[in-house]
Coordinates of C-alpha atoms in Angstrom, one line a residue:
X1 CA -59.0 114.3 21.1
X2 CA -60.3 110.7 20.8
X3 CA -57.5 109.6 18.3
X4 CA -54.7 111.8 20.8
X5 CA -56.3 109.6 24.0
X6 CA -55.8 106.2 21.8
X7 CA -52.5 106.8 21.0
X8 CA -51.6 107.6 24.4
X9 CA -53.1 104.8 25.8
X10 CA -51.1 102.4 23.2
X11 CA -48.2 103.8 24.0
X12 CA -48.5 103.3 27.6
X13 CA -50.0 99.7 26.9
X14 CA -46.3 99.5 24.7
X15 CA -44.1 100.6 27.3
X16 CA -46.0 98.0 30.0
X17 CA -45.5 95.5 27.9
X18 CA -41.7 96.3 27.1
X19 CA -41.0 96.7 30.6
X20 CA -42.3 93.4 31.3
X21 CA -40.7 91.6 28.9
X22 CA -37.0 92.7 30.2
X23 CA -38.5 91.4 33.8
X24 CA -36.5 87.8 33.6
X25 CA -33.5 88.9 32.5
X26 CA -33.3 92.2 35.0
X27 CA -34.4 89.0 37.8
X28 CA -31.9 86.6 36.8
X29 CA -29.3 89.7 37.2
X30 CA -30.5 91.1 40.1
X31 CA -30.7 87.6 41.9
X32 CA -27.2 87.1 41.0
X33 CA -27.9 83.2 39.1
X34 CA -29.7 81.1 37.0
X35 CA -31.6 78.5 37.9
X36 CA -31.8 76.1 34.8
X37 CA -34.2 73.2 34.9
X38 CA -32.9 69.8 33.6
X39 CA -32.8 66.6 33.9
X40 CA -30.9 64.6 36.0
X41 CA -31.4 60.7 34.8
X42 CA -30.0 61.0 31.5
X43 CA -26.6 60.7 30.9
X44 CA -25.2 62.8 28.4
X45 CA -27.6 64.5 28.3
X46 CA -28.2 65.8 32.3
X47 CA -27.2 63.9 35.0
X48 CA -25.7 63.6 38.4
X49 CA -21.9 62.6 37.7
X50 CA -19.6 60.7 40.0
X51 CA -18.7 64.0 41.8
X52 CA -22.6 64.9 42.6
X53 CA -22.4 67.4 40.1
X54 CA -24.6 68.3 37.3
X55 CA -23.2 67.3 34.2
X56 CA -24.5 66.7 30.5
X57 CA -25.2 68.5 26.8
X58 CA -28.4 70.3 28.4
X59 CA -26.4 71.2 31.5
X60 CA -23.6 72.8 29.4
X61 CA -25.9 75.0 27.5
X62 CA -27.1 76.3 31.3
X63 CA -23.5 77.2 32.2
X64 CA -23.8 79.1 28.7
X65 CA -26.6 81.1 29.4
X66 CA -24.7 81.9 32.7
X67 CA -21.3 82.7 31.4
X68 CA -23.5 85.2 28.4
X69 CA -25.1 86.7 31.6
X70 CA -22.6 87.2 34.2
X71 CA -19.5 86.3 32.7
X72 CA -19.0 83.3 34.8
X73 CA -20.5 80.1 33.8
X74 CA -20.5 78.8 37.5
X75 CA -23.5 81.1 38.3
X76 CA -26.3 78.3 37.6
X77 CA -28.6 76.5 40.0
X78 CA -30.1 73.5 38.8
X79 CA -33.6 72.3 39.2
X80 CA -34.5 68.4 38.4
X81 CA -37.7 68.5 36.7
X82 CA -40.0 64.9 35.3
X83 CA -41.2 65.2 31.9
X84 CA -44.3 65.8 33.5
X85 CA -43.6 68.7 35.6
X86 CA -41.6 70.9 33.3
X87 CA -44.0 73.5 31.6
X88 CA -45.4 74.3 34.5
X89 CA -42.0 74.9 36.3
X90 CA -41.0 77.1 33.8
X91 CA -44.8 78.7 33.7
X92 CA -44.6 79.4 37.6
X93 CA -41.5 81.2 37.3
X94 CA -39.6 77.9 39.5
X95 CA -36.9 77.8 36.6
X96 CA -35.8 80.7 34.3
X97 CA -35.0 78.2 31.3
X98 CA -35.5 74.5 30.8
X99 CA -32.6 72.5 28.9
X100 CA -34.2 69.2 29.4
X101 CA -34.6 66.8 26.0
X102 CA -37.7 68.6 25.5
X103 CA -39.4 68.5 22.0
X104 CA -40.7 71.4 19.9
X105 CA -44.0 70.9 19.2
X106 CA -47.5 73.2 18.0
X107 CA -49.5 72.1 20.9
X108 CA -46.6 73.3 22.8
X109 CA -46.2 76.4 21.4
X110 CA -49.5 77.1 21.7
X111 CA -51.9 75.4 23.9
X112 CA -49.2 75.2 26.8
X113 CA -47.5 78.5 26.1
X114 CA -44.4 78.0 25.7
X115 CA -41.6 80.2 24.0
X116 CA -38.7 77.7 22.1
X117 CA -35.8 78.4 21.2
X118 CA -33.4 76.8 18.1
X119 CA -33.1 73.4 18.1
X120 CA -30.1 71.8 19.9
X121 CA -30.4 68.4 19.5
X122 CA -32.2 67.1 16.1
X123 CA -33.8 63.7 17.5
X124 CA -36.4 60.4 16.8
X125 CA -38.2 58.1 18.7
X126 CA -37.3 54.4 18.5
X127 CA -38.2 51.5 20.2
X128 CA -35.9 49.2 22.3
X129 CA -36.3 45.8 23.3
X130 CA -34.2 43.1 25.1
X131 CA -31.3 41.5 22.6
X132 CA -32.8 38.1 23.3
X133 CA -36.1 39.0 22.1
X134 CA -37.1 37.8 18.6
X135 CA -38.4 40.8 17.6
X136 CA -37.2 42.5 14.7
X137 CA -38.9 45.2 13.0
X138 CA -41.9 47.7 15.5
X139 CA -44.4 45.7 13.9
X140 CA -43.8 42.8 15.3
X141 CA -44.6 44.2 18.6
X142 CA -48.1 43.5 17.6
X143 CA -50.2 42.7 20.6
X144 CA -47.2 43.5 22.9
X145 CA -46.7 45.9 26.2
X146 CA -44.8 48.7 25.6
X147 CA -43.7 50.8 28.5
X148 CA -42.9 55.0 28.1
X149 CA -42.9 58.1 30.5
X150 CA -46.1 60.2 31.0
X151 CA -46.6 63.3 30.0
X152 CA -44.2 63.3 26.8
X153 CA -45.0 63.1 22.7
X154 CA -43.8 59.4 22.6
X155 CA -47.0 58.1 23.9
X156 CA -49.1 59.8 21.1
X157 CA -46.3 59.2 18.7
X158 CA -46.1 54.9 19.2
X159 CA -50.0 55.2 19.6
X160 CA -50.2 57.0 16.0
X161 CA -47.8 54.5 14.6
X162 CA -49.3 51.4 15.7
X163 CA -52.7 52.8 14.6
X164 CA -51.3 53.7 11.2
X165 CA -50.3 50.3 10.4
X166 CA -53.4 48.8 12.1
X167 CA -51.2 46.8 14.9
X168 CA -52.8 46.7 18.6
X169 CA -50.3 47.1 21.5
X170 CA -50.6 48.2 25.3
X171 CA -49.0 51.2 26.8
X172 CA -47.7 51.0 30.0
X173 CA -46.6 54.5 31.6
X174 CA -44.4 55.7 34.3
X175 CA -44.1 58.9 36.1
X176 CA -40.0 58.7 35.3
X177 CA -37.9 57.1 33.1
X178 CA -35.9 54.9 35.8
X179 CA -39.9 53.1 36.8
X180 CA -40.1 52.5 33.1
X181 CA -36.8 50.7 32.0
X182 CA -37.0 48.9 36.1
X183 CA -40.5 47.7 34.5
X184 CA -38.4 46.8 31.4
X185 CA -36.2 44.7 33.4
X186 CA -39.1 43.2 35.4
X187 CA -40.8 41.4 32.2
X188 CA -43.6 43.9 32.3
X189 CA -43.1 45.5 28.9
X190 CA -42.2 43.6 25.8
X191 CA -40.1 46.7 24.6
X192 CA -39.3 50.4 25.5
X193 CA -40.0 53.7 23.6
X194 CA -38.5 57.5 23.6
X195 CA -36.0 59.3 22.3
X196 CA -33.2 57.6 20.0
X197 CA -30.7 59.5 22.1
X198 CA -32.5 58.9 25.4
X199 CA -32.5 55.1 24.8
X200 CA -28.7 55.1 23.4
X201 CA -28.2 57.0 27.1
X202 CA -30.0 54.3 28.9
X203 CA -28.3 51.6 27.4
X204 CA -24.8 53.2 27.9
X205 CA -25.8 53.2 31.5
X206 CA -26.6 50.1 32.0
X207 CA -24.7 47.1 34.0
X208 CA -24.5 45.2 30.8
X209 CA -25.2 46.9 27.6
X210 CA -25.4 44.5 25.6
X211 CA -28.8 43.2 27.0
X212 CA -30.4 46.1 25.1
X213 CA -30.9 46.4 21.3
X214 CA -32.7 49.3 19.7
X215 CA -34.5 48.7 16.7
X216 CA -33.5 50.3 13.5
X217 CA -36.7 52.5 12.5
X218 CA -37.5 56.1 13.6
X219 CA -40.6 57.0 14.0
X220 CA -41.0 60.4 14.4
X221 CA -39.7 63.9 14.3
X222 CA -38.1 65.7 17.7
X223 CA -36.4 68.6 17.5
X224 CA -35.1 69.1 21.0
X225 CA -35.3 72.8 22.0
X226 CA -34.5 74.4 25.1
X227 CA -37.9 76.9 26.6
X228 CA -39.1 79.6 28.7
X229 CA -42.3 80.7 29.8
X230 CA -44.4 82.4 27.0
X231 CA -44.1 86.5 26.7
X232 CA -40.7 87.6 27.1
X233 CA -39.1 88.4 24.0
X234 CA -36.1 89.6 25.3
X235 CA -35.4 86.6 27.9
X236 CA -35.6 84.2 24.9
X237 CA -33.7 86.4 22.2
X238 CA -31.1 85.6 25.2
X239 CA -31.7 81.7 25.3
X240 CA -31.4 81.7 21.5
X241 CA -28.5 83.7 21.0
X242 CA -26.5 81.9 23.4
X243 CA -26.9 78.8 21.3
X244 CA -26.5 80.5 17.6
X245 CA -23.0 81.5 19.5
X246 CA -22.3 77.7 19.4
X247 CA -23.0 77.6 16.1
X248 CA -21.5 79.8 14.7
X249 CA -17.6 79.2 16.5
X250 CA -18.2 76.1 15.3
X251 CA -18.6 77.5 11.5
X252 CA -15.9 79.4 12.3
X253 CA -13.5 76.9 13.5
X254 CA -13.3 78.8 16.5
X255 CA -13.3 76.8 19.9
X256 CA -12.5 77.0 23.4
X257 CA -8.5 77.2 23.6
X258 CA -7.7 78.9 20.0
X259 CA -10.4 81.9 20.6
X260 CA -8.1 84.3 21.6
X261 CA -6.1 83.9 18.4
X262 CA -8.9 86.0 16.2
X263 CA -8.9 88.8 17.9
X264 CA -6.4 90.1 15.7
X265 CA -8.8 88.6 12.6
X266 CA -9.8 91.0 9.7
X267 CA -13.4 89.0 8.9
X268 CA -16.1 91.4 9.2
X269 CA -18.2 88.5 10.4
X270 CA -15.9 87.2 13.6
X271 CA -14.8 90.3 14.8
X272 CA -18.7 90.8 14.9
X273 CA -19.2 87.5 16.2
X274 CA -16.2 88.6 18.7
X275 CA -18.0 92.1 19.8
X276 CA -15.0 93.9 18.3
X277 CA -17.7 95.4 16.5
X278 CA -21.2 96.3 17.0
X279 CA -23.5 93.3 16.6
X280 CA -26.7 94.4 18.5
X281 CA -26.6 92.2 21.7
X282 CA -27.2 94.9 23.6
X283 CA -30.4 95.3 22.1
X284 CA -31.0 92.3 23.7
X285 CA -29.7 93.2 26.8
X286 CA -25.9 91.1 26.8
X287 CA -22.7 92.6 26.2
X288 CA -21.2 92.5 22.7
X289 CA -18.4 90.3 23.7
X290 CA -21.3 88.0 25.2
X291 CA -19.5 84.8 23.0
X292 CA -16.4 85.1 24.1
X293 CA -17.6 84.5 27.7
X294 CA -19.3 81.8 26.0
X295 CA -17.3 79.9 24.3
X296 CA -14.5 80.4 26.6
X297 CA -16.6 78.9 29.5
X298 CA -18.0 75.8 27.4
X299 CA -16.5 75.6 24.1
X300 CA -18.3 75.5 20.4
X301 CA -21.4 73.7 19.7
X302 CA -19.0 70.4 18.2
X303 CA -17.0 70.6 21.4
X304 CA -20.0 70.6 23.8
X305 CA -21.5 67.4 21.3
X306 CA -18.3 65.8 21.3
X307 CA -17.5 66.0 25.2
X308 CA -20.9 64.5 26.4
X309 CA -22.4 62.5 23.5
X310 CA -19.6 62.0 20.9
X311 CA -16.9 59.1 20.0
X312 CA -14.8 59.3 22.9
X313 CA -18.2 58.6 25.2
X314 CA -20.2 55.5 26.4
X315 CA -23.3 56.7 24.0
X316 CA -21.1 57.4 20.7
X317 CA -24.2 59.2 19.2
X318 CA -23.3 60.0 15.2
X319 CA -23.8 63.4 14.8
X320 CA -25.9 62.6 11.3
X321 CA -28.8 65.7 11.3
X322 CA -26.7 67.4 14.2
X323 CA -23.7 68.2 11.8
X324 CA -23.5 72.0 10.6
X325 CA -24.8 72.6 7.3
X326 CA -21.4 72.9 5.8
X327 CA -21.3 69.0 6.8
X328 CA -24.3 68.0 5.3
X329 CA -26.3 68.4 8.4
X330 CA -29.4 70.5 9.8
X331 CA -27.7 72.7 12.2
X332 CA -27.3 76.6 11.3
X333 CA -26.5 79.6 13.3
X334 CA -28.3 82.9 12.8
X335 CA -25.6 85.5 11.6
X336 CA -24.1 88.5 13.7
X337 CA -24.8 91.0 12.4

């Protein structure tokens, strides 16, 4: 009787738990949106365009999400979060997602209870300083005021590096990025540290350009991931998806006008991909055809690079670790199947 009362029990504990875990997705449906935090002070990456609207790699990845969900990638509102604020908008339940140059880290994960999904944007911290400064190499910085944004891994990160190679420095911390470089431009700091993409987007964006040099070491490891609040299997087998279907059109060499053109395709794999065949998105709660929608909304992961951070842009970032694996870089989707 005792082992028939357990297993009762555990099976209702199961069906609790599964029936919380489809809670985002059945809210994000039933609200009719998505509301997507990101940033809006980085361009390229999310930012406020010339038209006031939201535009950027993370942002692109939101109308994803919204396209795999509703079929229409227009369905997204946006929420501005600091670096500082973000885990616990996503915690509260203020945002469904967050798409917001965010590393994946296993304090994160783990401490701040976080879910991650893959990695969209392989990264490093670097250091910037003004082109008429003397400076050369990090170390050189010794002594020096360096200015970042609270509540982010590059203050641990610089800390640990100037500790490793026994250098002293100050940091100097802002709430938001825009404080930090205006202190950059006021002579506070010596030099200015983040992201290697963040500071290529900052000096894109500035009045003059070439007043900024970034020095050529990396310092760290930052694997930009988007996240969701921790417990929800199913919301983030949605996040992560979405981006593997990037990944793989790319791999196929399928992309935003030519998609239609494999319909009639014999591969096992894209027809899959395609939902011409069962793939097991609806185990996850999306239609099989959930690609299509988006990909035909945003384009492949090489399109969505290219558009906002590629040649034809102000920040010309090299794709180097971003590259598929076929390419020689880092970046793999999961297969359908």
């Amino acid at each position: 009787m005792r082992k028939r009362t357990f297993t009762l029990v555990t099976l209702s504990l199961l069906g609790l738990l599964s029936s919380a875990q489809a809670d985002k997705l059945d809210t994000v449906k039933k609200r009719g949106k998505l509301v997507c935090g990101v940033n809006d002070k980085l361009p390229g990456f999310g930012f406020l365009d010339s038209n006031g609207k939201y535009s950027g790699f993370d942002v692109d990845f939101c109308k994803a999400v919204s396209a795999a969900v509703f079929g229409d990638p227009s369905k997204v509102q946006y929420v501005p979060l600091t670096a500082a604020v973000r885990f616990t908008a996503a915690q509260s339940g203020e945002v469904d997602v967050v798409f917001r140059n965010t590393t994946y880290t296993s304090s994160r994960d783990g401490e701040v209870g976080m879910d991650f999904g893959p990695v969209t944007f392989y990264d490093g911290q670097a250091v910037m300083v003004m082109s008429k400064s003397p400076v050369k190499k990090i170390t050189d910085l010794d002594g020096a005021t360096i200015c970042t944004n609270q509540g982010t891994t590059t203050e641990q990160n610089i800390t640990d590096y100037f500790r490793l190679k026994k250098k002293q420095f100050k940091l100097l911390t802002f709430q938001d990025f825009d404080k930090v470089m205006a202190a950059f431009d006021q002579g506070r700091c010596d030099a200015v540290t983040t992201d290697a993409s963040g500071l290529a987007s900052r000096r894109a964006a500035a009045k003059d350009p070439s007043d900024y040099r970034i020095l050529p070491e990396t310092i760290s490891k930052e694997p930009l991931t988007p996240f969701v609040a921790q417990g929800d299997s199913q919301w983030r087998d949605v996040i992560s998806w979405v981006v593997y279907a990037t990944l793989n059109a790319e791999e196929f060499k399928i992309t935003q006008k030519n998609i239609d053109s494999f319909k009639t395709s014999t591969d096992p794999n894209i027809r899959r991909f395609l939902g011409l065949e069962n793939n097991g998105a609806k185990g996850f709660g999306l239609s099989n055809d959930f690609a299509v929608e988006v990909i035909k909304a945003v384009g492949n992961y090489g399109e969505i690079y290219e558009r906002n951070l590629g040649k034809k842009t102000k920040l010309n970032i090299p794709r180097g670790l971003n590259k598929l694996y076929t390419q020689g870089g880092l970046m793999y989707g999961v297969p359908f199947r």
